[in-house]
Short mmCIF file of C-alpha atoms (C1' of nucleotides) in Angstrom, two decimals:
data_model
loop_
_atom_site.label_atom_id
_atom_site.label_comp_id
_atom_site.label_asym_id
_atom_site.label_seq_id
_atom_site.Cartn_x
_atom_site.Cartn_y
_atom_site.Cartn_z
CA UNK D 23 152.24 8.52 57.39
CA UNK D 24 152.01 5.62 54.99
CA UNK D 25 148.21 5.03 54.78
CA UNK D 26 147.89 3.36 51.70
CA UNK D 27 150.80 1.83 50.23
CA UNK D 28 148.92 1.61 47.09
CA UNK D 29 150.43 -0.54 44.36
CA UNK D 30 153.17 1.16 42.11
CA UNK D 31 154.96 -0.21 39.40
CA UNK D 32 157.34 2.36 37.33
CA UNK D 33 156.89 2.91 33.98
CA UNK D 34 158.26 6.21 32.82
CA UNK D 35 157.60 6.09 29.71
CA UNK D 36 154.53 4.20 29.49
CA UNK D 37 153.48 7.24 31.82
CA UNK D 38 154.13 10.23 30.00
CA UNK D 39 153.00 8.34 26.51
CA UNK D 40 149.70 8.25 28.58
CA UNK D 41 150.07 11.87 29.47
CA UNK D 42 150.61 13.38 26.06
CA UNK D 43 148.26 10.92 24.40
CA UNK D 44 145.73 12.28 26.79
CA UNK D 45 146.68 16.02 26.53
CA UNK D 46 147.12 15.71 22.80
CA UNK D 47 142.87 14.66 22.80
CA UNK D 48 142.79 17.50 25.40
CA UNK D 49 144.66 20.16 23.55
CA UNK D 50 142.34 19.08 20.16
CA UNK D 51 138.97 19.20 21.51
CA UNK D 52 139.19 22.25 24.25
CA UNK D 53 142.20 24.13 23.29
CA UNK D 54 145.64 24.78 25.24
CA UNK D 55 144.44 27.53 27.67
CA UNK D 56 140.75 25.88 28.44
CA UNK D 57 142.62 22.37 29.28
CA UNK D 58 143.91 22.54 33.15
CA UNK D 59 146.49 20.03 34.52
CA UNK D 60 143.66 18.96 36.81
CA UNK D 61 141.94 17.58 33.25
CA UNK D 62 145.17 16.29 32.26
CA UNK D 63 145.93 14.47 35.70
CA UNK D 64 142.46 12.95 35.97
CA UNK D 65 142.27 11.59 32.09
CA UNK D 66 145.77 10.11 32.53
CA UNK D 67 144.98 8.60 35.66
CA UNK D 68 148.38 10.11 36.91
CA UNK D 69 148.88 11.86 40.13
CA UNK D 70 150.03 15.71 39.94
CA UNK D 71 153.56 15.11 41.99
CA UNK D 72 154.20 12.03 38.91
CA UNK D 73 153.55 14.24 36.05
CA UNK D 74 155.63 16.97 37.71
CA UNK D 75 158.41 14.47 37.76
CA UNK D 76 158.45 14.64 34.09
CA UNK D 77 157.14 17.12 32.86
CA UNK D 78 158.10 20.47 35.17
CA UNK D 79 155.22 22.88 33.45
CA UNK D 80 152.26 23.01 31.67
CA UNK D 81 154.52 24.47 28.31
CA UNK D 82 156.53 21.55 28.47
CA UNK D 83 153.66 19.28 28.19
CA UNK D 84 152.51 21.42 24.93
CA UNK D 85 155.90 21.61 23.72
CA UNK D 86 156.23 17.80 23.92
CA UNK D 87 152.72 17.09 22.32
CA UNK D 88 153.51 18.98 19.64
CA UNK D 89 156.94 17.28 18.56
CA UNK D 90 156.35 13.97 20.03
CA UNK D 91 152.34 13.82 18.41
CA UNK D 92 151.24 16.76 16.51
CA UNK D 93 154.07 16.26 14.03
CA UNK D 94 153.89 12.87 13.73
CA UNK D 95 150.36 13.10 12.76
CA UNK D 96 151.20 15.52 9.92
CA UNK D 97 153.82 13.66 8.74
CA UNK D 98 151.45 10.26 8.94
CA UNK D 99 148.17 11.29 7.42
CA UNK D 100 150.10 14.31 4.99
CA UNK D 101 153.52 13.98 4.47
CA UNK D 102 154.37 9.85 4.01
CA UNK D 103 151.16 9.64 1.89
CA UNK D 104 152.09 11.90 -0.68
CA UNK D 105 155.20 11.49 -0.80
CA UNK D 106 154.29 7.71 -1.90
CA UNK D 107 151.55 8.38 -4.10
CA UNK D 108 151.64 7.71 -7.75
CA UNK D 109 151.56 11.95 -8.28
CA UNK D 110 150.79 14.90 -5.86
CA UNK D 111 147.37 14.92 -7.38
CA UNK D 112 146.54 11.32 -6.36
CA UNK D 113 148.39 11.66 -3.02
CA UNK D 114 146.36 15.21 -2.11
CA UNK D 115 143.23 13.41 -3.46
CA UNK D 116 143.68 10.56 -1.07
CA UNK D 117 144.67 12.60 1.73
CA UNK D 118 141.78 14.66 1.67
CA UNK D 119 139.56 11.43 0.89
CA UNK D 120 140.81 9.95 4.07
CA UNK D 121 140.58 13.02 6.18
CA UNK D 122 136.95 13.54 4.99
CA UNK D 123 135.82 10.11 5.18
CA UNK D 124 137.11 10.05 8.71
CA UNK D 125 135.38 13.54 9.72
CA UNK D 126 132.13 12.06 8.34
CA UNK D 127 132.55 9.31 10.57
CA UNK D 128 132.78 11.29 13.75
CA UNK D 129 130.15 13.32 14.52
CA UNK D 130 132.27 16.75 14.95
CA UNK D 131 134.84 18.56 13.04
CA UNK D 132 137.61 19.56 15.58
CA UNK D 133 140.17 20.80 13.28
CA UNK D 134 143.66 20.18 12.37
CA UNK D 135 145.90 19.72 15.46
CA UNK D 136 148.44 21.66 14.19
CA UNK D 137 146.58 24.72 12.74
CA UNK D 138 144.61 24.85 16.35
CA UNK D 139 147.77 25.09 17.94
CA UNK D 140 149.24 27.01 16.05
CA UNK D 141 146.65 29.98 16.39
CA UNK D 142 145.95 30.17 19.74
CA UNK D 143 149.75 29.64 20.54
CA UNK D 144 152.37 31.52 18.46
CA UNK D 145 152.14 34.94 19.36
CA UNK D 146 152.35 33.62 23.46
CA UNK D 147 155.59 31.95 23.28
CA UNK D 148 158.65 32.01 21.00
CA UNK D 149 159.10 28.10 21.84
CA UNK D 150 155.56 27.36 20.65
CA UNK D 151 156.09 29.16 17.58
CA UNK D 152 159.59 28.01 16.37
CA UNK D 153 158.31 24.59 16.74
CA UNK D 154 155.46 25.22 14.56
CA UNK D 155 157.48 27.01 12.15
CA UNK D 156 159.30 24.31 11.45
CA UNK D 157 156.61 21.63 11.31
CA UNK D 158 155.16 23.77 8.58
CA UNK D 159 158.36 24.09 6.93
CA UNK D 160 158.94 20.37 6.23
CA UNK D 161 155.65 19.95 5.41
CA UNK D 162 155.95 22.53 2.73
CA UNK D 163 159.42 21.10 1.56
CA UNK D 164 158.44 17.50 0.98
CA UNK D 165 154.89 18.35 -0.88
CA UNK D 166 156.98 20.87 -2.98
CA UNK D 167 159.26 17.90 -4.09
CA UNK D 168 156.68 15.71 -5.01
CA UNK D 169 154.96 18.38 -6.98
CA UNK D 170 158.25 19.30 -8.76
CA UNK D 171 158.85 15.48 -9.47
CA UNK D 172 155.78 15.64 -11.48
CA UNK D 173 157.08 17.93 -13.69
CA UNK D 174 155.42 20.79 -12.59
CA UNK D 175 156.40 24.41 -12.26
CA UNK D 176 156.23 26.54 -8.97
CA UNK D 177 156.06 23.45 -7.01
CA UNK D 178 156.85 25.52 -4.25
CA UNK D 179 154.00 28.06 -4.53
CA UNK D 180 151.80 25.44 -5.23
CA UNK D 181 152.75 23.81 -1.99
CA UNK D 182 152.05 26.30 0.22
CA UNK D 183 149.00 27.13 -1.77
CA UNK D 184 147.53 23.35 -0.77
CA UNK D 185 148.82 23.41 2.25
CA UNK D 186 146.92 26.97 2.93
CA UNK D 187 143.70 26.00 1.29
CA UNK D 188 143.41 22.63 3.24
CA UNK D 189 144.33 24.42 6.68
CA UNK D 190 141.48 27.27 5.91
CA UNK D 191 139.08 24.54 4.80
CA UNK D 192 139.37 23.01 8.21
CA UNK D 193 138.80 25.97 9.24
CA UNK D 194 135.92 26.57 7.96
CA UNK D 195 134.77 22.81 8.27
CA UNK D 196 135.27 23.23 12.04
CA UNK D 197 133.31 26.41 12.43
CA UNK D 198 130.56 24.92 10.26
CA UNK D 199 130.72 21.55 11.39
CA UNK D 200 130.91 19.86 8.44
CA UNK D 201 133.11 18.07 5.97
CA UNK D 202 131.43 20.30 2.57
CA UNK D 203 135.04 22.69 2.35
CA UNK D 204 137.19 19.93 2.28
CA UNK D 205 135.43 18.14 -0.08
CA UNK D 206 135.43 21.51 -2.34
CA UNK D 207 139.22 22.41 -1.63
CA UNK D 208 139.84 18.79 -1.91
CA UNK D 209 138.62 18.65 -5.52
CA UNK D 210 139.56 21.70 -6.48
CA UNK D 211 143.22 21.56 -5.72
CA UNK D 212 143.49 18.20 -7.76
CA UNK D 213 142.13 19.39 -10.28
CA UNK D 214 145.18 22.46 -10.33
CA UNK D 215 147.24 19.60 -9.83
CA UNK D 216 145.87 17.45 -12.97
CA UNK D 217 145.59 20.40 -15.62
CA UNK D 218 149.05 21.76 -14.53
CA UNK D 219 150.68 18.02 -15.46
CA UNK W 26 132.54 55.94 52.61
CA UNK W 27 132.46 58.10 50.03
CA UNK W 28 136.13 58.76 50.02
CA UNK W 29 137.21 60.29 46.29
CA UNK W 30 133.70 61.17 44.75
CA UNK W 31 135.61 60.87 41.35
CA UNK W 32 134.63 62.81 38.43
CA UNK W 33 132.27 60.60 35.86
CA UNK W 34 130.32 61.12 33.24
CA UNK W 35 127.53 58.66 31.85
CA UNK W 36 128.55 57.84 28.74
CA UNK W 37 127.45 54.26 27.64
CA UNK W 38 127.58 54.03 24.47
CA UNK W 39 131.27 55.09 24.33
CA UNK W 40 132.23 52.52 27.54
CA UNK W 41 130.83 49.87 25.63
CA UNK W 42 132.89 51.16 22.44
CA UNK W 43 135.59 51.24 24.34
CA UNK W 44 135.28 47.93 26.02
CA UNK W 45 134.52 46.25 22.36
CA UNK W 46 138.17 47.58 20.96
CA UNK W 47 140.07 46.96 23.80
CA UNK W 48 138.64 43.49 24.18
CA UNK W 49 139.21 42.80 20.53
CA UNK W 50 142.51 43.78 20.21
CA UNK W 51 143.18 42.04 23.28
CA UNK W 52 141.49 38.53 21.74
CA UNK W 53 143.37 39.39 18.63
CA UNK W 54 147.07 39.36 20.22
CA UNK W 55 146.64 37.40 23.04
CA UNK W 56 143.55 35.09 22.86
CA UNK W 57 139.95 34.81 24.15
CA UNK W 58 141.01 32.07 27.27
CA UNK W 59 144.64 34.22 27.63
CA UNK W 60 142.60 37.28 28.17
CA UNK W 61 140.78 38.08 31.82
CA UNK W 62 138.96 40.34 32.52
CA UNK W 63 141.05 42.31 34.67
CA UNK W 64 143.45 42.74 31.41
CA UNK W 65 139.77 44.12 29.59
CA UNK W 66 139.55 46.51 32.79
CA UNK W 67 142.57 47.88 32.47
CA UNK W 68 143.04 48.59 29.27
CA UNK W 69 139.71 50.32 28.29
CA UNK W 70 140.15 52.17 31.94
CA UNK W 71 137.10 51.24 33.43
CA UNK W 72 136.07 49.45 36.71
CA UNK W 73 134.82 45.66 36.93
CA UNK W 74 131.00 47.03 38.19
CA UNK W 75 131.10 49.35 35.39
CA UNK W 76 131.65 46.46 32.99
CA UNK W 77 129.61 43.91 34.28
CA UNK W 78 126.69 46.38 34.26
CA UNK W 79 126.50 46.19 30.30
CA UNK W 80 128.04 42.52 30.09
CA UNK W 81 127.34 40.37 32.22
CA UNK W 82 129.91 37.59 31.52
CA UNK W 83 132.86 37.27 29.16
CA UNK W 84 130.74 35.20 26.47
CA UNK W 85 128.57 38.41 26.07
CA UNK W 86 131.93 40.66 25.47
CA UNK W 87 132.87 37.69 23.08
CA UNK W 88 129.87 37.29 21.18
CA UNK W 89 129.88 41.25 20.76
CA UNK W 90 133.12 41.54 19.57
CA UNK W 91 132.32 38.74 16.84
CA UNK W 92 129.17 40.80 16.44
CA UNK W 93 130.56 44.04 16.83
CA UNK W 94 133.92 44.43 15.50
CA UNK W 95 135.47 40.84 13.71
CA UNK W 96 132.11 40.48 11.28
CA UNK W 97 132.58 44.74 10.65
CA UNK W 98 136.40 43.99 9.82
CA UNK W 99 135.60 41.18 7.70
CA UNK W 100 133.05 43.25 5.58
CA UNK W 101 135.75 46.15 5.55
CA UNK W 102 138.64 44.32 4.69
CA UNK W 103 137.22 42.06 2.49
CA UNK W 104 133.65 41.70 1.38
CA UNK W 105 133.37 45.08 0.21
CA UNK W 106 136.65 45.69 -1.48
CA UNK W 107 135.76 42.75 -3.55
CA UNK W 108 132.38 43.45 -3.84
CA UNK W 109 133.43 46.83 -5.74
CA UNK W 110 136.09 45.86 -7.64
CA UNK W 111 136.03 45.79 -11.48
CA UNK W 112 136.88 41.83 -11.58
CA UNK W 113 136.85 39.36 -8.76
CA UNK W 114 140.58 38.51 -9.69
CA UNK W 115 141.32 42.05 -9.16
CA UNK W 116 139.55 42.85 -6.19
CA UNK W 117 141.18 39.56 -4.97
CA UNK W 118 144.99 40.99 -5.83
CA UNK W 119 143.86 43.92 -4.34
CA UNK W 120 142.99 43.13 -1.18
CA UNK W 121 145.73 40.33 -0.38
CA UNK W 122 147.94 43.42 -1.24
CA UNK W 123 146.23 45.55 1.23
CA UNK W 124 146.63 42.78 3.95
CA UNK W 125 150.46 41.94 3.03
CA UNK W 126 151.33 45.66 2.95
CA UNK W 127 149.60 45.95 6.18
CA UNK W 128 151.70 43.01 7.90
CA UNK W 129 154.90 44.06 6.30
CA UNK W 130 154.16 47.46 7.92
CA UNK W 131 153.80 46.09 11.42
CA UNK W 132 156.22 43.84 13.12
CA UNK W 133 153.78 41.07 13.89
CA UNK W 134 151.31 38.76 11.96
CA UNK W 135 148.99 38.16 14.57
CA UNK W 136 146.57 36.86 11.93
CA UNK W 137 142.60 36.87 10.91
CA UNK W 138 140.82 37.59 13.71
CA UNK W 139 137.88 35.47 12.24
CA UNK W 140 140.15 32.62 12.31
CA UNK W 141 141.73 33.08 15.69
CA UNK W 142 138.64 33.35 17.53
CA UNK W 143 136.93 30.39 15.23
CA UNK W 144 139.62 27.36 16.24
CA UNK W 145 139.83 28.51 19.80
CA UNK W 146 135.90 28.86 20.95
CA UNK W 147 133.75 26.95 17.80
CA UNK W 148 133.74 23.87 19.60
CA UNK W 149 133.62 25.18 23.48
CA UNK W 150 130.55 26.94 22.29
CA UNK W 151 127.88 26.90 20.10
CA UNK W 152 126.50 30.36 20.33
CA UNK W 153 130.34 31.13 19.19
CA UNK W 154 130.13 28.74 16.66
CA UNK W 155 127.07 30.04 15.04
CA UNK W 156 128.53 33.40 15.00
CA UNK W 157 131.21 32.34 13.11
CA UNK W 158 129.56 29.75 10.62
CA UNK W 159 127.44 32.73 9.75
CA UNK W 160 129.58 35.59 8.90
CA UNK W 161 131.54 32.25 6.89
CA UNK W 162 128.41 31.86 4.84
CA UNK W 163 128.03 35.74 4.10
CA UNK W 164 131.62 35.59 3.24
CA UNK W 165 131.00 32.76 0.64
CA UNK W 166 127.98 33.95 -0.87
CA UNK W 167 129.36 37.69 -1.70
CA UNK W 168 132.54 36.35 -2.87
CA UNK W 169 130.89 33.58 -5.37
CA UNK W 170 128.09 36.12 -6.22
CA UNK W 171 131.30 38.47 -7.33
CA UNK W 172 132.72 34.94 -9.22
CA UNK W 173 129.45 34.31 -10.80
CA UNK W 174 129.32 38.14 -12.21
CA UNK W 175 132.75 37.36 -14.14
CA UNK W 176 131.10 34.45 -15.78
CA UNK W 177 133.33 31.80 -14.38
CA UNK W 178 131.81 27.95 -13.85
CA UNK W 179 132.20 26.46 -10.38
CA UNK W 180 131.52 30.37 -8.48
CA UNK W 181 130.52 28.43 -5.35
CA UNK W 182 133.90 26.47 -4.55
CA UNK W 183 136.27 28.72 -6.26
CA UNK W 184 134.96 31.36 -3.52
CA UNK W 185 135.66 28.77 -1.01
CA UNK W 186 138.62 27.84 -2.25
CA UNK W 187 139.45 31.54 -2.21
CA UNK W 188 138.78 31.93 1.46
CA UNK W 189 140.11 28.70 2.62
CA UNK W 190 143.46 29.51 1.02
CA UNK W 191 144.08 32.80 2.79
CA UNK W 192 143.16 31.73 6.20
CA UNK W 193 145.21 28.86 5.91
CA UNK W 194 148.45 31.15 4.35
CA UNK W 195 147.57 33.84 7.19
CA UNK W 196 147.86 30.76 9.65
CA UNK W 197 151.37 29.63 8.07
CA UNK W 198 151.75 33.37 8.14
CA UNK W 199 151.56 33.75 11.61
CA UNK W 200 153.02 30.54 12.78
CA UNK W 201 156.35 31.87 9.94
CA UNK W 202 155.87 35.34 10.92
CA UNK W 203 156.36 36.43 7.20
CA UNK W 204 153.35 37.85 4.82
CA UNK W 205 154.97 35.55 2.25
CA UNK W 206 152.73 32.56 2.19
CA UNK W 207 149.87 35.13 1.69
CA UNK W 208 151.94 36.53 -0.75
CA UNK W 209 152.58 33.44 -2.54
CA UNK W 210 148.63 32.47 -2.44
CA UNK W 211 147.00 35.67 -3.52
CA UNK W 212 149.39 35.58 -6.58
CA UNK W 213 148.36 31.84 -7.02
CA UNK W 214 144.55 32.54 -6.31
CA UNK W 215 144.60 36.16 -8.89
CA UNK W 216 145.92 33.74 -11.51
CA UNK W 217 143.70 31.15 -10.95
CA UNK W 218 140.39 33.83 -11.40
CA UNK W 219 142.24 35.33 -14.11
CA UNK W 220 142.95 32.08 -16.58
CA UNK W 221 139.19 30.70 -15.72
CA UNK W 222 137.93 34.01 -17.13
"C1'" DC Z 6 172.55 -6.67 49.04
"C1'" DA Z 7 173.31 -2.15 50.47
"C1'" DA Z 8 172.59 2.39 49.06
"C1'" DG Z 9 171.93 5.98 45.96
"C1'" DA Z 10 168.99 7.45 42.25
"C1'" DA Z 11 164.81 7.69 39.91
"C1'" DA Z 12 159.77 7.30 39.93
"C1'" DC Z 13 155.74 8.39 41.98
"C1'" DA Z 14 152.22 10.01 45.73
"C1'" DG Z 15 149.27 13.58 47.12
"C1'" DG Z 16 148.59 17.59 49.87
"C1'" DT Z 17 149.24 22.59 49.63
"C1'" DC Z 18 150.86 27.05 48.29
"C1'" DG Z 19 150.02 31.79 46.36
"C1'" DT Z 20 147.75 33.71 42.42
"C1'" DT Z 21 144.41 34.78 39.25
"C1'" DC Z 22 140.13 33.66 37.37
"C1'" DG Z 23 135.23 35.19 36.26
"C1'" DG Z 24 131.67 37.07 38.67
"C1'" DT Z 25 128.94 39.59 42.55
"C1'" DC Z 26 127.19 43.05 45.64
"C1'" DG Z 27 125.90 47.11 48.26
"C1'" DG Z 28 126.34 51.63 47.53
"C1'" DT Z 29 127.02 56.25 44.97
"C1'" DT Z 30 126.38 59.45 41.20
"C1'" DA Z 31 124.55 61.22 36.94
"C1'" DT Z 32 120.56 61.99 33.90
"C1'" DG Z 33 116.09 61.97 31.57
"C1'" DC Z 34 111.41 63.08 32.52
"C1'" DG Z 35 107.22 64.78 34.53
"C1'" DC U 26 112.60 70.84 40.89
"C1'" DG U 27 112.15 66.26 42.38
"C1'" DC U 28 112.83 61.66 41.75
"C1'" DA U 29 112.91 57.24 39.51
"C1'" DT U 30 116.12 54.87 36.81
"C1'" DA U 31 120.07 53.78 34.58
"C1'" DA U 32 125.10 54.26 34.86
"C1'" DC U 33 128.92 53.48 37.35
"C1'" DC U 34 132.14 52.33 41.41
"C1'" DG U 35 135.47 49.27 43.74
"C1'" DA U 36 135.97 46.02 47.32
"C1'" DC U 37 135.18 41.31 47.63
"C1'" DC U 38 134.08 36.07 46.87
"C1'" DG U 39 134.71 31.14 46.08
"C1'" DA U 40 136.67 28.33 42.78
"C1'" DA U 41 140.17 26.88 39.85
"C1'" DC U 42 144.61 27.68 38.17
"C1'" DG U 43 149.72 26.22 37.65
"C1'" DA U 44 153.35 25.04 40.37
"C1'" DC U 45 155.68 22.92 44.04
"C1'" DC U 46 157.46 20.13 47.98
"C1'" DT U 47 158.13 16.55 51.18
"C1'" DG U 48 157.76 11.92 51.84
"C1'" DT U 49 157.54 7.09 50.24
"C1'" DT U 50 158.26 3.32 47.07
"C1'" DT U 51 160.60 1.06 43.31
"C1'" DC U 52 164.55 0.38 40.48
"C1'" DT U 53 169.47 0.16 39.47
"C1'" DT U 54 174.07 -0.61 40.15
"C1'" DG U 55 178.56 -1.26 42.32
#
DNA sequence: CAAGAAACAGGTCGTTCGGTCGGTTATGCG
DNA sequence: CGCATAACCGACCGAACGACCTGTTTCTTG
């Protein structure tokens, strides 16, 4: 039945990088549940029996994106940069300087990858959540030591309370499309950062 | 055909009651996408003609229960509580007691349903979106009015600050399945209203 | 360079999705 | 009491869903 013997050439991995860069946009801008594997097949430009190959179901895929890119982007726009700033206030400044600056660019708010995840997938699966969990967990861990470096106390309290306030602001910036909480929670948790030093 | 004339009684008001806290409870554990219709059926014990008489698609049972119930709960839970109390910082403590006492009780953080519904449908929808943006900005302006009435500077972004910080720790709350990072955060947030004043 | 393994193609399966339709029953109103 | 209207019933529809399977091509390795 060979009708087309259309030209192949394996690549593996250069194939499923190309699937979970494509679900990862997917998963951002519609969600887990509205994204089929029909989107997914047709923005990767994969066939459905190829992405079966290597990835058996639709929960591997998300469990993939989120440890192979959704971490990885938390640990490269949140964790590296404060961990190498001067002090947590001028690393949180700067994150939320770049993350603003970059939402005012676009012309929609779509969230943090993680937190959008994270909601509309914990309480389904066990996997999801655990995974999440832990994400969270070293975020909160390496913030906390750069705030205690600084000599302040509670570092750990105060991590989770940035780490709360910037999730809820994008939040809110993604229900009303626009960058105005972050720029508030932004300022505001420097500030606690500053007067605490 | 009239097979099993089964009993009925027209009672509208009390299907579409019915309807409203099944769906919402159903969006609250599950999600809006993992929910059908058939699941909505079921559980409020009614039949698919009966429930397409008085919504005519899922968006309308959506936008209700935003309408209905989630902007209600957030008034309940929050607004007014706050509204009442002798001191924002109080009525703050109080209420992230309430909610951690309330989570501790039950087995399962299945977080705010304001939030929930906001990062899966404000950017499939805009009618969604608007729904949520609004009962944001209702949100923020009691709060900061409450702020303004203690005397503190800065109202407007310490009530944002306030919000943003407990959806975010009910988001690492649900993701951890633990109240504490609400915990953590309304002692953090009391403190903060309470040393400005 | 044979031959087994891995990568990929693409059609198809059963299910569930949201929504519809013709028909029946209750109820308010004149 | 009659009857128009709203409430309600439940079988049904096409489309889309996730998953899968057989067959073919490319790579690897002894």
């Amino acid at each position: 039945m060979a009708r087309k013997p259309k030209l192949r050439t394996n690549a593996p991995d250069a194939l499923k990088a190309k699937v979970l860069d494509v679900a990862s946009e997917l998963f951002q801008s519609q969600g887990y549940h509205a994204t089929g594997m029909a989107d997914i097949v047709k923005g990767a430009g994969v066939t459905a029996g190829g992405l079966h190959h290597h990835f058996p179901t639709k929960k591997a895929i998300g469990l993939a994106v989120l440890r192979e890119r959704v971490r990885p982007a938390v640990a490269q726009t949140w964790i590296t940069p404060v961990a190498l700033a001067k002090s947590a206030a001028e690393g949180v400044e700067a994150v939320f300087a770049a993350i603003t600056a970059e939402l005012d660019a676009k012309k929609a708010v779509r969230g943090c990858p993680l937190n959008n995840l994270t909601l509309e997938l914990s309480l389904a699966d066990p996997d999801f959540r655990a995974e999440m969990a832990k994400t969270f967990a070293q975020w909160e861990t390496v913030l906390a030591q750069r705030i205690r470096a600084d000599g302040l106390r509670d570092a750990d309290s105060a991590a989770v309370l940035v780490i709360a306030a910037y999730s809820g602001a994008m939040a809110m910036a993604k229900a009303e499309q626009s960058s105005e909480p972050l720029k508030i929670c932004g300022r505001r948790l420097t500030q606690m950062l500053r007067t605490a030093a």
